[in-house]
Amino acid sequence: MRYKAEIHVTLKRTVNDPQGLAIRGGLHSLGYEGVNAVRAGKFIEVWLEAESSAEAERLANEMSDQLLANPVIEDYAVSVVETAATP
Amino acid sequence: MRYKAEIHVTLKRTVNDPQGLAIRGGLHSLGYEGVNAVRAGKFIEVWLEAESSAEAERLANEMSDQLLANPVIEDYAVSVVETAATP
């Protein structure tokens, strides 16, 4: 079966986020004074073959631990959907 | 009212994604042969003040057009939730 795993990789709350601060500064310069905070993360889509949705989720979590996220400074969240298409 | 806008910025389907290809190569090297494709995008969280959820969504779309996404090569999707906390 073919699945798509959507993986959100975000910096841990306690980790400084210079990219987010730069975006906030840019938005303030453009006149968006109502912006309090910005955090920048990654959104990774992985199309993969697996025997079940649970197996696809297990694989995606393992990939995140090993390659996609840096567990020292980042958190990640995985969600899996069944799909027919690859991009 | 305080809202959080979650913005997914992804490369358009027709645009080449070298970062995604590099991740796919890395996953194959690690033994994840079942991975067919990978696309890498951005996940941006914006905490902002707005008068309503609709207004927060309008602002987040405007920010995406002006600063967060490059409309020539990227698509974006905005979703807004009410929130009490800022990070």
Coordinates of N, CA, C and O in Angstrom, one line a residue:
Chain A
M1 N 0.8 -1.2 0.0 CA 0.0 0.0 0.0 C 0.9 1.2 0.0 O 2.0 1.2 0.5
R2 N 0.3 2.3 -0.6 CA 1.1 3.5 -0.7 C 0.5 4.6 0.3 O -0.7 4.8 0.4
Y3 N 1.4 5.1 1.1 CA 1.0 6.1 2.1 C 1.8 7.4 1.9 O 2.9 7.4 1.3
K4 N 1.2 8.5 2.4 CA 1.9 9.8 2.5 C 2.0 10.1 4.0 O 1.0 10.2 4.7
A5 N 3.3 10.3 4.4 CA 3.5 10.8 5.8 C 3.8 12.3 5.8 O 4.6 12.7 5.0
E6 N 3.0 13.0 6.6 CA 3.3 14.5 6.7 C 4.0 14.7 8.0 O 3.5 14.3 9.1
I7 N 5.2 15.3 8.0 CA 6.0 15.4 9.1 C 6.3 16.9 9.4 O 6.8 17.6 8.5
H8 N 5.9 17.3 10.6 CA 6.2 18.7 11.0 C 7.4 18.7 11.9 O 7.3 18.0 13.0
V9 N 8.4 19.4 11.6 CA 9.6 19.5 12.4 C 9.7 20.9 13.0 O 9.8 21.9 12.2
T10 N 9.6 21.1 14.3 CA 9.6 22.4 14.9 C 10.7 22.5 15.9 O 11.1 21.5 16.6
L11 N 11.3 23.7 16.1 CA 12.3 23.9 17.2 C 11.6 23.7 18.5 O 10.4 24.1 18.7
K12 N 12.3 23.1 19.5 CA 11.8 23.0 20.8 C 11.5 24.5 21.4 O 12.2 25.4 21.0
R13 N 10.5 24.6 22.2 CA 10.1 25.9 22.7 C 11.3 26.7 23.4 O 11.3 27.9 23.3
T14 N 12.2 25.9 24.0 CA 13.3 26.6 24.7 C 14.4 27.0 23.8 O 15.3 27.7 24.3
V15 N 14.4 26.6 22.6 CA 15.5 26.9 21.6 C 15.2 28.2 20.9 O 14.1 28.5 20.4
N16 N 16.2 29.1 20.9 CA 16.1 30.4 20.2 C 15.9 30.1 18.7 O 16.4 29.2 18.1
D17 N 15.0 31.0 18.1 CA 14.6 30.8 16.7 C 14.9 32.1 15.9 O 14.0 32.9 15.6
P18 N 16.2 32.2 15.4 CA 16.5 33.5 14.7 C 15.7 33.7 13.4 O 15.4 34.8 13.1
Q19 N 15.4 32.6 12.7 CA 14.6 32.7 11.5 C 13.2 33.3 11.8 O 12.7 34.2 11.1
G20 N 12.6 32.8 12.9 CA 11.3 33.3 13.3 C 11.4 34.7 13.7 O 10.5 35.5 13.3
L21 N 12.4 35.1 14.4 CA 12.6 36.5 14.8 C 12.8 37.4 13.6 O 12.2 38.5 13.5
A22 N 13.5 36.9 12.6 CA 13.7 37.7 11.3 C 12.4 37.9 10.6 O 12.1 39.0 10.1
I23 N 11.6 36.8 10.6 CA 10.3 36.9 9.9 C 9.4 37.9 10.6 O 8.7 38.8 10.0
R24 N 9.4 37.8 12.0 CA 8.6 38.8 12.8 C 9.0 40.2 12.5 O 8.2 41.1 12.3
G25 N 10.4 40.4 12.4 CA 10.9 41.8 12.1 C 10.4 42.3 10.8 O 10.0 43.4 10.6
G26 N 10.4 41.4 9.8 CA 10.0 41.7 8.4 C 8.5 42.0 8.4 O 8.1 43.0 7.8
L27 N 7.7 41.3 9.1 CA 6.3 41.5 9.2 C 6.0 42.9 9.9 O 5.1 43.6 9.4
H28 N 6.7 43.2 10.9 CA 6.5 44.5 11.6 C 6.9 45.6 10.6 O 6.2 46.6 10.6
S29 N 8.0 45.4 9.9 CA 8.4 46.5 8.9 C 7.3 46.7 7.9 O 7.1 47.8 7.3
L30 N 6.6 45.6 7.5 CA 5.5 45.7 6.5 C 4.2 46.3 7.1 O 3.2 46.5 6.4
G31 N 4.2 46.6 8.4 CA 3.0 47.2 9.1 C 2.2 46.2 9.8 O 1.1 46.6 10.4
Y32 N 2.5 45.0 9.9 CA 1.7 44.0 10.7 C 2.2 44.1 12.2 O 2.9 43.2 12.7
E33 N 1.7 45.1 12.8 CA 2.1 45.4 14.2 C 1.5 44.4 15.2 O 1.9 44.2 16.3
G34 N 0.4 43.7 14.8 CA -0.3 42.8 15.6 C 0.3 41.4 15.8 O -0.1 40.6 16.5
V35 N 1.5 41.3 15.1 CA 2.2 40.0 15.2 C 3.0 39.9 16.5 O 3.9 40.7 16.7
N36 N 2.7 38.9 17.3 CA 3.4 38.8 18.6 C 4.7 37.9 18.5 O 5.7 38.2 19.1
A37 N 4.5 36.8 17.8 CA 5.6 35.9 17.7 C 5.5 35.1 16.4 O 4.4 34.9 15.9
V38 N 6.7 34.6 16.0 CA 6.7 33.7 14.8 C 7.7 32.6 15.1 O 8.8 32.8 15.7
R39 N 7.3 31.4 14.8 CA 8.3 30.3 14.8 C 8.3 29.6 13.5 O 7.3 29.4 12.8
A40 N 9.5 29.3 13.0 CA 9.7 28.7 11.7 C 10.1 27.3 11.8 O 11.1 27.0 12.6
G41 N 9.5 26.4 11.1 CA 9.8 25.0 11.1 C 9.8 24.4 9.7 O 9.7 25.1 8.7
K42 N 9.9 23.1 9.7 CA 9.9 22.4 8.4 C 8.7 21.5 8.2 O 8.1 21.0 9.2
F43 N 8.3 21.4 7.0 CA 7.1 20.5 6.6 C 7.6 19.5 5.6 O 7.9 20.0 4.4
I44 N 7.7 18.3 5.9 CA 8.3 17.3 5.0 C 7.2 16.3 4.6 O 6.6 15.7 5.5
E45 N 7.0 16.1 3.3 CA 6.1 15.0 2.9 C 6.8 13.9 2.3 O 7.7 14.1 1.5
V46 N 6.5 12.7 2.8 CA 7.2 11.5 2.4 C 6.2 10.5 1.8 O 5.3 10.1 2.6
W47 N 6.3 10.1 0.6 CA 5.5 9.1 0.0 C 6.2 7.7 0.1 O 7.4 7.6 -0.4
L48 N 5.6 6.8 0.7 CA 6.3 5.5 0.9 C 5.4 4.3 0.8 O 4.1 4.4 0.9
E49 N 6.0 3.1 0.5 CA 5.3 1.9 0.5 C 5.3 1.3 1.9 O 6.4 1.2 2.5
A50 N 4.2 0.7 2.4 CA 4.2 0.1 3.7 C 3.0 -0.9 3.7 O 2.1 -0.8 2.9
E51 N 3.1 -1.9 4.7 CA 2.0 -2.9 4.7 C 0.8 -2.4 5.4 O -0.3 -2.9 5.1
S52 N 0.9 -1.4 6.2 CA -0.3 -0.9 6.9 C 0.0 0.6 7.3 O 1.1 1.0 7.3
S53 N -1.1 1.3 7.7 CA -0.9 2.6 8.1 C 0.0 2.7 9.4 O 0.8 3.6 9.5
A54 N -0.2 1.8 10.3 CA 0.6 1.7 11.5 C 2.1 1.6 11.2 O 2.9 2.2 11.8
E55 N 2.3 0.7 10.2 CA 3.7 0.4 9.8 C 4.3 1.7 9.1 O 5.5 2.1 9.4
A56 N 3.5 2.4 8.3 CA 4.0 3.6 7.7 C 4.3 4.7 8.7 O 5.3 5.4 8.7
E57 N 3.5 4.7 9.8 CA 3.7 5.7 10.9 C 5.0 5.3 11.6 O 5.8 6.2 12.0
R58 N 5.2 4.1 11.9 CA 6.4 3.6 12.6 C 7.6 4.0 11.8 O 8.6 4.5 12.3
L59 N 7.6 3.7 10.5 CA 8.7 4.1 9.6 C 9.0 5.6 9.6 O 10.1 6.0 9.7
A60 N 7.9 6.4 9.5 CA 8.1 7.8 9.4 C 8.7 8.4 10.7 O 9.5 9.3 10.7
N61 N 8.3 7.8 11.9 CA 8.8 8.2 13.1 C 10.3 7.8 13.2 O 11.1 8.6 13.7
E62 N 10.7 6.7 12.7 CA 12.0 6.2 12.7 C 12.9 7.1 11.8 O 14.0 7.5 12.2
M63 N 12.4 7.4 10.6 CA 13.1 8.4 9.7 C 13.3 9.7 10.4 O 14.4 10.3 10.2
S64 N 12.3 10.2 11.1 CA 12.4 11.5 11.7 C 13.5 11.5 12.8 O 14.3 12.4 12.9
D65 N 13.6 10.4 13.6 CA 14.6 10.2 14.6 C 16.0 10.2 14.0 O 16.9 10.8 14.5
Q66 N 16.1 9.5 12.8 CA 17.4 9.2 12.3 C 17.9 10.3 11.4 O 19.1 10.5 11.3
L67 N 17.0 11.0 10.6 CA 17.5 11.9 9.6 C 16.8 13.2 9.6 O 17.4 14.3 9.4
L68 N 15.5 13.2 9.7 CA 14.7 14.4 9.4 C 14.7 15.5 10.5 O 14.7 16.7 10.2
A69 N 14.8 15.1 11.8 CA 14.8 16.0 12.9 C 16.1 15.8 13.7 O 16.7 14.7 13.7
N70 N 16.5 16.9 14.3 CA 17.6 16.8 15.3 C 17.0 16.8 16.7 O 16.6 17.8 17.2
P71 N 17.0 15.6 17.3 CA 16.2 15.5 18.5 C 16.8 16.3 19.7 O 16.1 16.5 20.7
V72 N 18.0 16.8 19.6 CA 18.5 17.7 20.6 C 17.8 19.0 20.7 O 17.5 19.5 21.7
I73 N 17.4 19.6 19.5 CA 16.8 20.9 19.5 C 15.4 20.9 18.8 O 14.8 22.0 18.8
E74 N 15.0 19.8 18.2 CA 13.8 19.8 17.5 C 12.8 18.8 17.9 O 13.2 17.7 18.4
D75 N 11.5 19.1 17.8 CA 10.4 18.1 18.0 C 9.9 17.8 16.6 O 10.0 18.6 15.7
Y76 N 9.2 16.7 16.5 CA 8.5 16.4 15.3 C 7.1 15.7 15.6 O 6.9 15.1 16.6
A77 N 6.2 15.8 14.6 CA 4.9 15.2 14.7 C 4.7 14.6 13.3 O 4.9 15.2 12.3
V78 N 4.2 13.3 13.3 CA 3.9 12.6 12.1 C 2.4 12.3 12.0 O 1.8 12.0 12.9
S79 N 1.9 12.5 10.8 CA 0.6 12.0 10.5 C 0.6 11.3 9.1 O 1.3 11.8 8.2
V80 N -0.1 10.2 9.0 CA -0.1 9.4 7.8 C -1.5 9.3 7.2 O -2.5 9.2 7.8
V81 N -1.5 9.5 5.8 CA -2.7 9.2 5.1 C -2.5 8.3 4.0 O -1.4 8.2 3.4
E82 N -3.5 7.5 3.6 CA -3.4 6.6 2.5 C -3.5 7.4 1.2 O -4.3 8.4 1.2
T83 N -2.7 7.1 0.2 CA -2.8 7.9 -1.0 C -2.5 7.0 -2.2 O -1.8 6.0 -2.2
A84 N -3.1 7.4 -3.4 CA -2.8 6.6 -4.6 C -1.7 7.3 -5.4 O -0.9 6.7 -6.0
A85 N -1.6 8.6 -5.2 CA -0.7 9.4 -6.1 C 0.7 9.7 -5.5 O 0.8 9.8 -4.3
T86 N 1.7 9.7 -6.3 CA 3.0 10.3 -5.9 C 3.1 11.6 -6.7 O 2.5 11.7 -7.8
P87 N 3.9 12.5 -6.2 CA 4.0 13.8 -6.9 C 4.8 13.7 -8.2 O 5.6 12.8 -8.4
Chain B
M1 N -8.5 39.8 20.2 CA -8.4 38.4 20.4 C -7.0 37.9 19.8 O -6.5 38.5 18.9
R2 N -6.5 36.8 20.4 CA -5.2 36.3 20.0 C -5.4 35.0 19.2 O -6.2 34.1 19.6
Y3 N -4.8 35.0 18.0 CA -4.9 33.8 17.2 C -3.6 33.3 16.8 O -2.6 34.0 16.9
K4 N -3.6 32.0 16.4 CA -2.3 31.4 15.9 C -2.6 31.0 14.4 O -3.6 30.2 14.2
A5 N -1.9 31.5 13.5 CA -2.0 31.0 12.1 C -0.9 30.0 11.8 O 0.3 30.3 12.1
E6 N -1.3 28.9 11.3 CA -0.3 27.9 10.8 C -0.3 27.9 9.3 O -1.3 27.7 8.6
I7 N 0.9 28.2 8.8 CA 1.1 28.4 7.4 C 2.0 27.3 6.8 O 3.2 27.2 7.3
H8 N 1.5 26.5 5.9 CA 2.3 25.6 5.2 C 2.8 26.2 3.8 O 1.9 26.5 3.0
V9 N 4.0 26.3 3.6 CA 4.6 26.8 2.3 C 5.2 25.6 1.6 O 6.2 25.0 2.1
T10 N 4.7 25.3 0.4 CA 5.3 24.1 -0.3 C 5.6 24.5 -1.7 O 5.0 25.4 -2.3
L11 N 6.6 23.9 -2.3 CA 7.0 24.2 -3.7 C 5.9 23.7 -4.6 O 5.2 22.6 -4.3
K12 N 5.6 24.4 -5.6 CA 4.6 24.0 -6.6 C 5.1 22.6 -7.2 O 6.2 22.4 -7.3
R13 N 4.1 21.8 -7.6 CA 4.4 20.5 -8.1 C 5.3 20.5 -9.2 O 6.1 19.5 -9.4
T14 N 5.3 21.5 -10.1 CA 6.1 21.5 -11.3 C 7.5 22.0 -11.0 O 8.4 21.9 -11.9
V15 N 7.8 22.4 -9.8 CA 9.1 23.0 -9.5 C 10.0 21.9 -8.9 O 9.6 21.1 -8.0
N16 N 11.2 21.8 -9.4 CA 12.2 20.8 -8.9 C 12.5 21.1 -7.4 O 12.6 22.2 -7.0
D17 N 12.7 20.0 -6.7 CA 12.9 20.2 -5.2 C 14.2 19.4 -4.8 O 14.2 18.3 -4.4
P18 N 15.4 20.1 -5.0 CA 16.6 19.5 -4.6 C 16.7 19.0 -3.2 O 17.3 18.0 -2.9
Q19 N 16.1 19.8 -2.3 CA 16.2 19.4 -0.9 C 15.5 18.1 -0.6 O 15.9 17.2 0.1
G20 N 14.3 18.0 -1.3 CA 13.5 16.7 -1.2 C 14.3 15.5 -1.8 O 14.3 14.4 -1.2
L21 N 14.9 15.8 -2.9 CA 15.7 14.7 -3.5 C 16.8 14.3 -2.7 O 17.1 13.1 -2.5
A22 N 17.5 15.2 -2.0 CA 18.6 14.9 -1.1 C 18.1 14.1 0.1 O 18.8 13.1 0.5
I23 N 17.0 14.5 0.6 CA 16.4 13.7 1.8 C 16.0 12.3 1.3 O 16.3 11.3 2.0
R24 N 15.4 12.2 0.1 CA 15.1 10.8 -0.4 C 16.4 10.0 -0.5 O 16.4 8.8 -0.1
G25 N 17.4 10.6 -1.1 CA 18.7 9.9 -1.2 C 19.2 9.4 0.2 O 19.7 8.3 0.3
G26 N 19.1 10.3 1.1 CA 19.6 10.0 2.5 C 18.8 8.8 3.1 O 19.4 7.9 3.7
L27 N 17.5 8.8 2.9 CA 16.6 7.8 3.4 C 16.9 6.4 2.7 O 17.0 5.4 3.4
H28 N 17.1 6.5 1.4 CA 17.5 5.2 0.7 C 18.8 4.7 1.2 O 18.9 3.5 1.5
S29 N 19.8 5.6 1.5 CA 21.1 5.1 2.0 C 20.9 4.5 3.4 O 21.7 3.6 3.8
L30 N 19.9 4.9 4.1 CA 19.7 4.4 5.5 C 18.9 3.1 5.4 O 18.6 2.5 6.4
G31 N 18.5 2.7 4.2 CA 17.8 1.4 4.0 C 16.3 1.5 3.8 O 15.6 0.5 3.8
Y32 N 15.8 2.7 3.8 CA 14.3 2.9 3.6 C 14.0 2.9 2.1 O 13.8 3.9 1.4
E33 N 14.1 1.7 1.5 CA 13.9 1.5 0.1 C 12.5 1.8 -0.4 O 12.2 2.1 -1.5
G34 N 11.5 1.8 0.6 CA 10.1 2.0 0.2 C 9.7 3.4 0.0 O 8.6 3.7 -0.3
V35 N 10.7 4.3 0.1 CA 10.4 5.7 0.0 C 10.4 6.1 -1.5 O 11.4 5.9 -2.2
N36 N 9.2 6.5 -2.0 CA 9.1 6.9 -3.4 C 9.5 8.3 -3.7 O 10.1 8.6 -4.8
A37 N 9.1 9.2 -2.9 CA 9.3 10.6 -3.2 C 9.3 11.4 -1.8 O 8.6 11.0 -0.9
V38 N 10.0 12.5 -1.8 CA 10.0 13.4 -0.7 C 9.9 14.9 -1.2 O 10.5 15.2 -2.2
R39 N 9.0 15.7 -0.5 CA 9.0 17.1 -0.9 C 9.2 17.8 0.5 O 8.7 17.5 1.5
A40 N 10.1 18.8 0.4 CA 10.4 19.6 1.6 C 9.8 21.0 1.5 O 9.9 21.7 0.5
G41 N 9.1 21.4 2.6 CA 8.5 22.7 2.6 C 8.7 23.4 3.9 O 9.5 22.9 4.8
K42 N 8.0 24.5 4.2 CA 8.2 25.2 5.4 C 6.9 25.2 6.2 O 5.8 25.2 5.6
F43 N 7.0 25.3 7.5 CA 5.9 25.3 8.4 C 6.1 26.5 9.3 O 7.0 26.5 10.1
I44 N 5.3 27.6 9.1 CA 5.5 28.8 9.9 C 4.3 29.1 10.8 O 3.1 29.1 10.3
E45 N 4.5 29.3 12.1 CA 3.5 29.6 13.0 C 3.6 31.1 13.4 O 4.6 31.6 13.7
V46 N 2.4 31.8 13.2 CA 2.4 33.2 13.5 C 1.3 33.5 14.5 O 0.1 33.2 14.3
W47 N 1.7 34.0 15.7 CA 0.8 34.4 16.7 C 0.5 35.9 16.5 O 1.4 36.7 16.4
L48 N -0.8 36.2 16.4 CA -1.2 37.6 16.1 C -2.5 38.0 16.7 O -3.3 37.2 17.1
E49 N -2.6 39.3 16.9 CA -3.9 39.9 17.4 C -4.7 40.3 16.2 O -4.3 40.8 15.2
A50 N -6.0 39.9 16.3 CA -7.0 40.3 15.3 C -8.4 40.3 15.9 O -8.6 39.8 16.9
E51 N -9.3 41.0 15.1 CA -10.6 41.2 15.7 C -11.5 39.9 15.6 O -12.5 39.8 16.3
S52 N -11.2 39.1 14.6 CA -12.0 37.9 14.4 C -11.1 36.8 13.7 O -10.0 37.1 13.2
S53 N -11.6 35.6 13.7 CA -10.9 34.5 13.1 C -10.7 34.8 11.6 O -9.7 34.6 11.0
A54 N -11.8 35.4 11.0 CA -11.8 35.7 9.6 C -10.7 36.7 9.2 O -10.0 36.6 8.2
E55 N -10.6 37.7 10.1 CA -9.6 38.8 9.9 C -8.2 38.3 10.1 O -7.3 38.6 9.3
A56 N -8.0 37.4 11.1 CA -6.7 36.7 11.3 C -6.3 35.9 10.0 O -5.2 36.0 9.6
E57 N -7.3 35.3 9.4 CA -7.0 34.5 8.2 C -6.7 35.4 7.1 O -5.7 35.1 6.3
R58 N -7.4 36.5 7.0 CA -7.1 37.4 5.9 C -5.7 38.0 6.0 O -5.0 38.0 5.0
L59 N -5.3 38.4 7.2 CA -4.0 38.9 7.5 C -2.9 37.9 7.2 O -1.9 38.2 6.5
A60 N -3.1 36.6 7.6 CA -2.1 35.6 7.4 C -2.0 35.3 5.9 O -0.8 35.1 5.4
N61 N -3.1 35.3 5.1 CA -3.0 35.2 3.7 C -2.2 36.3 3.0 O -1.3 36.1 2.1
E62 N -2.4 37.5 3.5 CA -1.7 38.7 3.0 C -0.2 38.6 3.3 O 0.6 38.9 2.4
M63 N 0.1 38.2 4.6 CA 1.5 38.1 4.9 C 2.2 37.0 4.1 O 3.4 37.2 3.7
S64 N 1.5 35.9 3.8 CA 2.1 34.9 2.9 C 2.4 35.4 1.5 O 3.4 35.1 1.0
D65 N 1.4 36.2 1.0 CA 1.6 36.7 -0.4 C 2.8 37.7 -0.4 O 3.6 37.7 -1.3
Q66 N 2.9 38.5 0.7 CA 3.9 39.6 0.7 C 5.3 39.1 1.1 O 6.3 39.7 0.7
L67 N 5.4 38.2 2.1 CA 6.7 37.9 2.6 C 7.0 36.4 2.8 O 8.1 36.0 2.5
L68 N 6.0 35.6 3.2 CA 6.3 34.2 3.6 C 6.5 33.2 2.5 O 7.3 32.3 2.6
A69 N 5.8 33.5 1.4 CA 5.9 32.5 0.3 C 6.3 33.3 -1.0 O 6.1 34.5 -1.1
N70 N 7.0 32.6 -1.9 CA 7.3 33.2 -3.2 C 6.3 32.7 -4.2 O 6.4 31.5 -4.6
P71 N 5.3 33.5 -4.5 CA 4.2 33.0 -5.3 C 4.6 32.4 -6.7 O 3.8 31.7 -7.3
V72 N 5.8 32.8 -7.2 CA 6.2 32.2 -8.5 C 6.4 30.7 -8.4 O 6.1 30.0 -9.3
I73 N 7.0 30.3 -7.3 CA 7.4 28.9 -7.2 C 6.7 28.1 -6.0 O 6.9 26.9 -5.9
E74 N 6.1 28.9 -5.2 CA 5.5 28.2 -4.0 C 4.0 28.4 -3.8 O 3.4 29.4 -4.2
D75 N 3.4 27.4 -3.2 CA 2.0 27.5 -2.8 C 2.0 27.6 -1.3 O 2.9 27.2 -0.6
Y76 N 0.9 28.1 -0.8 CA 0.7 28.1 0.7 C -0.7 27.8 1.1 O -1.6 28.0 0.3
A77 N -0.8 27.3 2.3 CA -2.1 27.1 2.9 C -2.1 27.6 4.3 O -1.2 27.4 5.1
V78 N -3.2 28.3 4.7 CA -3.3 29.0 6.0 C -4.4 28.3 6.8 O -5.5 28.1 6.3
S79 N -4.2 28.0 8.1 CA -5.3 27.7 9.0 C -5.1 28.4 10.3 O -4.0 28.6 10.8
V80 N -6.2 28.9 10.8 CA -6.2 29.7 12.0 C -6.9 29.1 13.2 O -8.0 28.5 13.0
V81 N -6.3 29.1 14.3 CA -6.9 28.7 15.6 C -6.8 29.8 16.6 O -5.9 30.6 16.6
E82 N -7.9 29.9 17.5 CA -7.8 30.8 18.6 C -6.9 30.3 19.6 O -6.8 29.1 19.8
T83 N -6.1 31.1 20.3 CA -5.2 30.6 21.3 C -5.0 31.7 22.4 O -5.1 32.9 22.1
A84 N -4.7 31.2 23.6 CA -4.5 32.2 24.7 C -2.9 32.4 24.8 O -2.5 33.5 25.2
A85 N -2.2 31.4 24.4 CA -0.7 31.4 24.7 C 0.1 31.9 23.6 O -0.3 31.7 22.4
T86 N 1.2 32.6 23.9 CA 2.2 32.8 22.9 C 3.4 32.0 23.4 O 3.5 31.8 24.5
P87 N 4.3 31.7 22.4 CA 5.4 30.8 22.9 C 6.4 31.6 23.7 O 6.5 32.8 23.6

